[in-house]
Structures are given as structure tokens and as C-alpha cells.
């Protein structure tokens, strides 16, 4: 007999909030309902409401701000660039240190490119 995965209450509520974020009901930067408001709205305990926000925080969707509450941090819709994949060459090529240094120097002057190889 196959065992079914149990869905916890906090996962259901977090899923509802995640859907609201994806549908732009809550947009990036918006303040989410307080823990007490969440408790009252979904008739859950304070600890379950905290689990909801911890779950969403681990997923990178919300951020807590001390003495201010929870805020939307990320929306897949706003950053569609994350869905794009790069297409690296399937075969690795040997590269010399001189070639790597030359490439770093060439790309260092490209506007809008953040060079992580050198300190600012």
C-alpha cells in the first residue's frame, strides 16, 4: 500500500500566501498580514502562523523586518530571468592562466557587468 504524504496546515496556508504573491495581490516590498492577523484569518495558532512565515522565508519569498513584520521579498513573475538556462559547451576545453587573465581584463570594462573576480 502506497503511503501518502501528509500536508501540514502551515504548508496549506503558506501555499495560499505564495499564490497571492504570484498573482501580484502582494507585490515585492508589500507588508504581509501580521502573525496575529494570519492567526485570525486562517483560524490557526500563533506558532502555526510563525511556521507559515518561516516556510516562506526559507523559500526566499518573504523577509522579516524587526518590529515591522514580514514583507514580500521575491516574485518569480518579477524576475523571469531566473527561468532562463545557459547553454555551455558540452565539451570542456583546456584554458591557460594567461587566457583567463586576459578575458578578465577584457570584460572588466563592460558597462553593467559586475566583476566578482576583483575587489571594488
mmCIF file with all atom_site columns, C-alpha atoms in Angstrom:
data_model
loop_
_atom_site.group_PDB
_atom_site.id
_atom_site.type_symbol
_atom_site.label_atom_id
_atom_site.label_alt_id
_atom_site.label_comp_id
_atom_site.label_asym_id
_atom_site.label_entity_id
_atom_site.label_seq_id
_atom_site.pdbx_PDB_ins_code
_atom_site.Cartn_x
_atom_site.Cartn_y
_atom_site.Cartn_z
_atom_site.occupancy
_atom_site.B_iso_or_equiv
_atom_site.pdbx_formal_charge
_atom_site.auth_seq_id
_atom_site.auth_comp_id
_atom_site.auth_asym_id
_atom_site.auth_atom_id
_atom_site.pdbx_PDB_model_num
ATOM 1   C CA . UNK A 1 1   ? 0.000  0.000  0.000   1.00 0.00 ? 1   UNK A CA 1
ATOM 2   C CA . UNK A 1 2   ? 1.451  3.373  -1.036  1.00 0.00 ? 2   UNK A CA 1
ATOM 3   C CA . UNK A 1 3   ? 1.925  5.893  1.716   1.00 0.00 ? 3   UNK A CA 1
ATOM 4   C CA . UNK A 1 4   ? 0.547  9.375  1.044   1.00 0.00 ? 4   UNK A CA 1
ATOM 5   C CA . UNK A 1 5   ? 2.482  12.488 2.000   1.00 0.00 ? 5   UNK A CA 1
ATOM 6   C CA . UNK A 1 6   ? 0.841  14.409 4.817   1.00 0.00 ? 6   UNK A CA 1
ATOM 7   C CA . UNK A 1 7   ? 0.289  18.080 4.093   1.00 0.00 ? 7   UNK A CA 1
ATOM 8   C CA . UNK A 1 8   ? 0.583  20.164 7.227   1.00 0.00 ? 8   UNK A CA 1
ATOM 9   C CA . UNK A 1 9   ? -1.671 23.143 7.933   1.00 0.00 ? 9   UNK A CA 1
ATOM 10  C CA . UNK A 1 10  ? 1.239  25.583 7.711   1.00 0.00 ? 10  UNK A CA 1
ATOM 11  C CA . UNK A 1 11  ? 2.070  24.254 4.229   1.00 0.00 ? 11  UNK A CA 1
ATOM 12  C CA . UNK A 1 12  ? -1.512 24.829 3.063   1.00 0.00 ? 12  UNK A CA 1
ATOM 13  C CA . UNK A 1 13  ? -1.595 28.398 4.391   1.00 0.00 ? 13  UNK A CA 1
ATOM 14  C CA . UNK A 1 14  ? 1.895  29.100 3.018   1.00 0.00 ? 14  UNK A CA 1
ATOM 15  C CA . UNK A 1 15  ? 0.708  27.793 -0.361  1.00 0.00 ? 15  UNK A CA 1
ATOM 16  C CA . UNK A 1 16  ? -2.221 30.224 -0.290  1.00 0.00 ? 16  UNK A CA 1
ATOM 17  C CA . UNK A 1 17  ? 0.074  33.154 0.503   1.00 0.00 ? 17  UNK A CA 1
ATOM 18  C CA . UNK A 1 18  ? 2.531  32.039 -2.181  1.00 0.00 ? 18  UNK A CA 1
ATOM 19  C CA . UNK A 1 19  ? -0.317 32.010 -4.712  1.00 0.00 ? 19  UNK A CA 1
ATOM 20  C CA . UNK A 1 20  ? -1.309 35.544 -3.662  1.00 0.00 ? 20  UNK A CA 1
ATOM 21  C CA . UNK A 1 21  ? 2.303  36.663 -4.161  1.00 0.00 ? 21  UNK A CA 1
ATOM 22  C CA . UNK A 1 22  ? 2.455  35.018 -7.606  1.00 0.00 ? 22  UNK A CA 1
ATOM 23  C CA . UNK A 1 23  ? -0.842 36.683 -8.612  1.00 0.00 ? 23  UNK A CA 1
ATOM 24  C CA . UNK A 1 24  ? 0.521  40.090 -7.507  1.00 0.00 ? 24  UNK A CA 1
ATOM 25  C CA . UNK A 1 25  ? -2.068 40.533 -4.757  1.00 0.00 ? 25  UNK A CA 1
ATOM 26  C CA . UNK A 1 26  ? 1.024  41.047 -2.589  1.00 0.00 ? 26  UNK A CA 1
ATOM 27  C CA . UNK A 1 27  ? 3.857  42.626 -4.556  1.00 0.00 ? 27  UNK A CA 1
ATOM 28  C CA . UNK A 1 28  ? 7.567  42.858 -3.824  1.00 0.00 ? 28  UNK A CA 1
ATOM 29  C CA . UNK A 1 29  ? 8.027  45.202 -0.857  1.00 0.00 ? 29  UNK A CA 1
ATOM 30  C CA . UNK A 1 30  ? 4.444  44.845 0.423   1.00 0.00 ? 30  UNK A CA 1
ATOM 31  C CA . UNK A 1 31  ? 3.862  44.139 4.092   1.00 0.00 ? 31  UNK A CA 1
ATOM 32  C CA . UNK A 1 32  ? 2.103  40.838 4.717   1.00 0.00 ? 32  UNK A CA 1
ATOM 33  C CA . UNK A 1 33  ? -0.557 40.312 7.396   1.00 0.00 ? 33  UNK A CA 1
ATOM 34  C CA . UNK A 1 34  ? 0.826  40.216 10.925  1.00 0.00 ? 34  UNK A CA 1
ATOM 35  C CA . UNK A 1 35  ? 1.164  36.884 12.714  1.00 0.00 ? 35  UNK A CA 1
ATOM 36  C CA . UNK A 1 36  ? -1.975 37.690 14.713  1.00 0.00 ? 36  UNK A CA 1
ATOM 37  C CA . UNK A 1 37  ? -3.901 38.696 11.572  1.00 0.00 ? 37  UNK A CA 1
ATOM 38  C CA . UNK A 1 38  ? -2.835 35.440 9.934   1.00 0.00 ? 38  UNK A CA 1
ATOM 39  C CA . UNK A 1 39  ? -3.958 33.532 13.028  1.00 0.00 ? 39  UNK A CA 1
ATOM 40  C CA . UNK A 1 40  ? -7.391 35.152 12.940  1.00 0.00 ? 40  UNK A CA 1
ATOM 41  C CA . UNK A 1 41  ? -7.845 34.945 9.165   1.00 0.00 ? 41  UNK A CA 1
ATOM 42  C CA . UNK A 1 42  ? -6.990 31.243 8.854   1.00 0.00 ? 42  UNK A CA 1
ATOM 43  C CA . UNK A 1 43  ? -8.028 30.200 12.378  1.00 0.00 ? 43  UNK A CA 1
ATOM 44  C CA . UNK A 1 44  ? -4.602 28.789 13.206  1.00 0.00 ? 44  UNK A CA 1
ATOM 45  C CA . UNK A 1 45  ? -2.337 29.105 16.216  1.00 0.00 ? 45  UNK A CA 1
ATOM 46  C CA . UNK A 1 46  ? 0.398  31.723 16.576  1.00 0.00 ? 46  UNK A CA 1
ATOM 47  C CA . UNK A 1 47  ? 3.059  29.002 16.303  1.00 0.00 ? 47  UNK A CA 1
ATOM 48  C CA . UNK A 1 48  ? 1.492  27.727 13.061  1.00 0.00 ? 48  UNK A CA 1
ATOM 49  C CA . UNK A 1 49  ? 1.411  31.297 11.693  1.00 0.00 ? 49  UNK A CA 1
ATOM 50  C CA . UNK A 1 50  ? 5.112  31.621 12.539  1.00 0.00 ? 50  UNK A CA 1
ATOM 51  C CA . UNK A 1 51  ? 5.773  28.314 10.753  1.00 0.00 ? 51  UNK A CA 1
ATOM 52  C CA . UNK A 1 52  ? 3.995  29.718 7.683   1.00 0.00 ? 52  UNK A CA 1
ATOM 53  C CA . UNK A 1 53  ? 6.316  32.707 7.548   1.00 0.00 ? 53  UNK A CA 1
ATOM 54  C CA . UNK A 1 54  ? 9.408  30.602 8.336   1.00 0.00 ? 54  UNK A CA 1
ATOM 55  C CA . UNK A 1 55  ? 8.492  28.293 5.458   1.00 0.00 ? 55  UNK A CA 1
ATOM 56  C CA . UNK A 1 56  ? 8.054  31.218 3.046   1.00 0.00 ? 56  UNK A CA 1
ATOM 57  C CA . UNK A 1 57  ? 11.287 32.771 4.318   1.00 0.00 ? 57  UNK A CA 1
ATOM 58  C CA . UNK A 1 58  ? 13.211 29.539 3.627   1.00 0.00 ? 58  UNK A CA 1
ATOM 59  C CA . UNK A 1 59  ? 11.815 29.635 0.080   1.00 0.00 ? 59  UNK A CA 1
ATOM 60  C CA . UNK A 1 60  ? 13.123 33.192 -0.297  1.00 0.00 ? 60  UNK A CA 1
ATOM 61  C CA . UNK A 1 61  ? 9.665  34.721 -0.804  1.00 0.00 ? 61  UNK A CA 1
ATOM 62  C CA . UNK A 1 62  ? 9.413  36.814 2.351   1.00 0.00 ? 62  UNK A CA 1
ATOM 63  C CA . UNK A 1 63  ? 11.759 38.598 4.712   1.00 0.00 ? 63  UNK A CA 1
ATOM 64  C CA . UNK A 1 64  ? 11.201 39.514 8.347   1.00 0.00 ? 64  UNK A CA 1
ATOM 65  C CA . UNK A 1 65  ? 11.937 43.050 9.451   1.00 0.00 ? 65  UNK A CA 1
ATOM 66  C CA . UNK A 1 66  ? 12.475 43.594 13.125  1.00 0.00 ? 66  UNK A CA 1
ATOM 67  C CA . UNK A 1 67  ? 9.465  45.221 14.806  1.00 0.00 ? 67  UNK A CA 1
ATOM 68  C CA . UNK A 1 68  ? 7.820  45.700 11.388  1.00 0.00 ? 68  UNK A CA 1
ATOM 69  C CA . UNK A 1 69  ? 6.574  42.284 10.316  1.00 0.00 ? 69  UNK A CA 1
ATOM 70  C CA . UNK A 1 70  ? 7.019  40.220 7.190   1.00 0.00 ? 70  UNK A CA 1
ATOM 71  C CA . UNK A 1 71  ? 7.438  41.642 3.694   1.00 0.00 ? 71  UNK A CA 1
ATOM 72  C CA . UNK A 1 72  ? 7.388  40.161 0.194   1.00 0.00 ? 72  UNK A CA 1
ATOM 73  C CA . UNK A 1 73  ? 10.968 39.801 -0.937  1.00 0.00 ? 73  UNK A CA 1
ATOM 74  C CA . UNK A 1 74  ? 10.763 37.967 -4.243  1.00 0.00 ? 74  UNK A CA 1
ATOM 75  C CA . UNK A 1 75  ? 8.340  37.151 -7.008  1.00 0.00 ? 75  UNK A CA 1
ATOM 76  C CA . UNK A 1 76  ? 9.087  34.749 -9.858  1.00 0.00 ? 76  UNK A CA 1
ATOM 77  C CA . UNK A 1 77  ? 6.955  36.929 -12.132 1.00 0.00 ? 77  UNK A CA 1
ATOM 78  C CA . UNK A 1 78  ? 9.154  39.986 -11.469 1.00 0.00 ? 78  UNK A CA 1
ATOM 79  C CA . UNK A 1 79  ? 12.366 38.100 -12.185 1.00 0.00 ? 79  UNK A CA 1
ATOM 80  C CA . UNK A 1 80  ? 11.626 35.956 -15.214 1.00 0.00 ? 80  UNK A CA 1
ATOM 81  C CA . UNK A 1 81  ? 15.343 35.933 -15.997 1.00 0.00 ? 81  UNK A CA 1
ATOM 82  C CA . UNK A 1 82  ? 15.805 33.177 -13.406 1.00 0.00 ? 82  UNK A CA 1
ATOM 83  C CA . UNK A 1 83  ? 13.919 30.728 -15.606 1.00 0.00 ? 83  UNK A CA 1
ATOM 84  C CA . UNK A 1 84  ? 16.459 31.061 -18.407 1.00 0.00 ? 84  UNK A CA 1
ATOM 85  C CA . UNK A 1 85  ? 19.203 28.474 -18.642 1.00 0.00 ? 85  UNK A CA 1
ATOM 86  C CA . UNK A 1 86  ? 22.667 28.949 -20.044 1.00 0.00 ? 86  UNK A CA 1
ATOM 87  C CA . UNK A 1 87  ? 23.920 26.637 -22.753 1.00 0.00 ? 87  UNK A CA 1
ATOM 88  C CA . UNK A 1 88  ? 27.564 25.915 -22.003 1.00 0.00 ? 88  UNK A CA 1
ATOM 89  C CA . UNK A 1 89  ? 29.694 23.972 -24.453 1.00 0.00 ? 89  UNK A CA 1
ATOM 90  C CA . UNK A 1 90  ? 29.175 20.256 -23.836 1.00 0.00 ? 90  UNK A CA 1
ATOM 91  C CA . UNK A 1 91  ? 32.892 19.566 -24.128 1.00 0.00 ? 91  UNK A CA 1
ATOM 92  C CA . UNK A 1 92  ? 35.364 21.075 -21.666 1.00 0.00 ? 92  UNK A CA 1
ATOM 93  C CA . UNK A 1 93  ? 38.303 22.959 -23.175 1.00 0.00 ? 93  UNK A CA 1
ATOM 94  C CA . UNK A 1 94  ? 41.692 23.473 -21.590 1.00 0.00 ? 94  UNK A CA 1
ATOM 95  C CA . UNK A 1 95  ? 42.383 27.131 -20.765 1.00 0.00 ? 95  UNK A CA 1
ATOM 96  C CA . UNK A 1 96  ? 45.669 28.658 -19.698 1.00 0.00 ? 96  UNK A CA 1
ATOM 97  C CA . UNK A 1 97  ? 46.026 31.086 -16.819 1.00 0.00 ? 97  UNK A CA 1
ATOM 98  C CA . UNK A 1 98  ? 47.158 33.779 -19.278 1.00 0.00 ? 98  UNK A CA 1
ATOM 99  C CA . UNK A 1 99  ? 43.937 33.353 -21.288 1.00 0.00 ? 99  UNK A CA 1
ATOM 100 C CA . UNK A 1 100 ? 41.805 33.629 -18.139 1.00 0.00 ? 100 UNK A CA 1
ATOM 101 C CA . UNK A 1 101 ? 43.592 36.787 -17.009 1.00 0.00 ? 101 UNK A CA 1
ATOM 102 C CA . UNK A 1 102 ? 43.215 38.306 -20.487 1.00 0.00 ? 102 UNK A CA 1
ATOM 103 C CA . UNK A 1 103 ? 39.476 37.548 -20.503 1.00 0.00 ? 103 UNK A CA 1
ATOM 104 C CA . UNK A 1 104 ? 39.044 39.106 -17.053 1.00 0.00 ? 104 UNK A CA 1
ATOM 105 C CA . UNK A 1 105 ? 40.800 42.268 -18.201 1.00 0.00 ? 105 UNK A CA 1
ATOM 106 C CA . UNK A 1 106 ? 38.678 42.438 -21.377 1.00 0.00 ? 106 UNK A CA 1
ATOM 107 C CA . UNK A 1 107 ? 35.375 42.043 -19.557 1.00 0.00 ? 107 UNK A CA 1
ATOM 108 C CA . UNK A 1 108 ? 36.295 44.399 -16.692 1.00 0.00 ? 108 UNK A CA 1
ATOM 109 C CA . UNK A 1 109 ? 35.288 47.424 -18.751 1.00 0.00 ? 109 UNK A CA 1
ATOM 110 C CA . UNK A 1 110 ? 31.880 46.153 -19.889 1.00 0.00 ? 110 UNK A CA 1
ATOM 111 C CA . UNK A 1 111 ? 29.218 48.512 -18.541 1.00 0.00 ? 111 UNK A CA 1
ATOM 112 C CA . UNK A 1 112 ? 26.602 46.814 -16.361 1.00 0.00 ? 112 UNK A CA 1
ATOM 113 C CA . UNK A 1 113 ? 28.753 43.752 -15.701 1.00 0.00 ? 113 UNK A CA 1
ATOM 114 C CA . UNK A 1 114 ? 29.612 43.104 -12.060 1.00 0.00 ? 114 UNK A CA 1
ATOM 115 C CA . UNK A 1 115 ? 33.145 41.793 -11.847 1.00 0.00 ? 115 UNK A CA 1
ATOM 116 C CA . UNK A 1 116 ? 33.313 39.349 -8.936  1.00 0.00 ? 116 UNK A CA 1
ATOM 117 C CA . UNK A 1 117 ? 36.942 38.445 -9.562  1.00 0.00 ? 117 UNK A CA 1
ATOM 118 C CA . UNK A 1 118 ? 38.365 41.704 -8.243  1.00 0.00 ? 118 UNK A CA 1
ATOM 119 C CA . UNK A 1 119 ? 37.646 43.779 -5.137  1.00 0.00 ? 119 UNK A CA 1
ATOM 120 C CA . UNK A 1 120 ? 35.871 47.076 -5.679  1.00 0.00 ? 120 UNK A CA 1
#
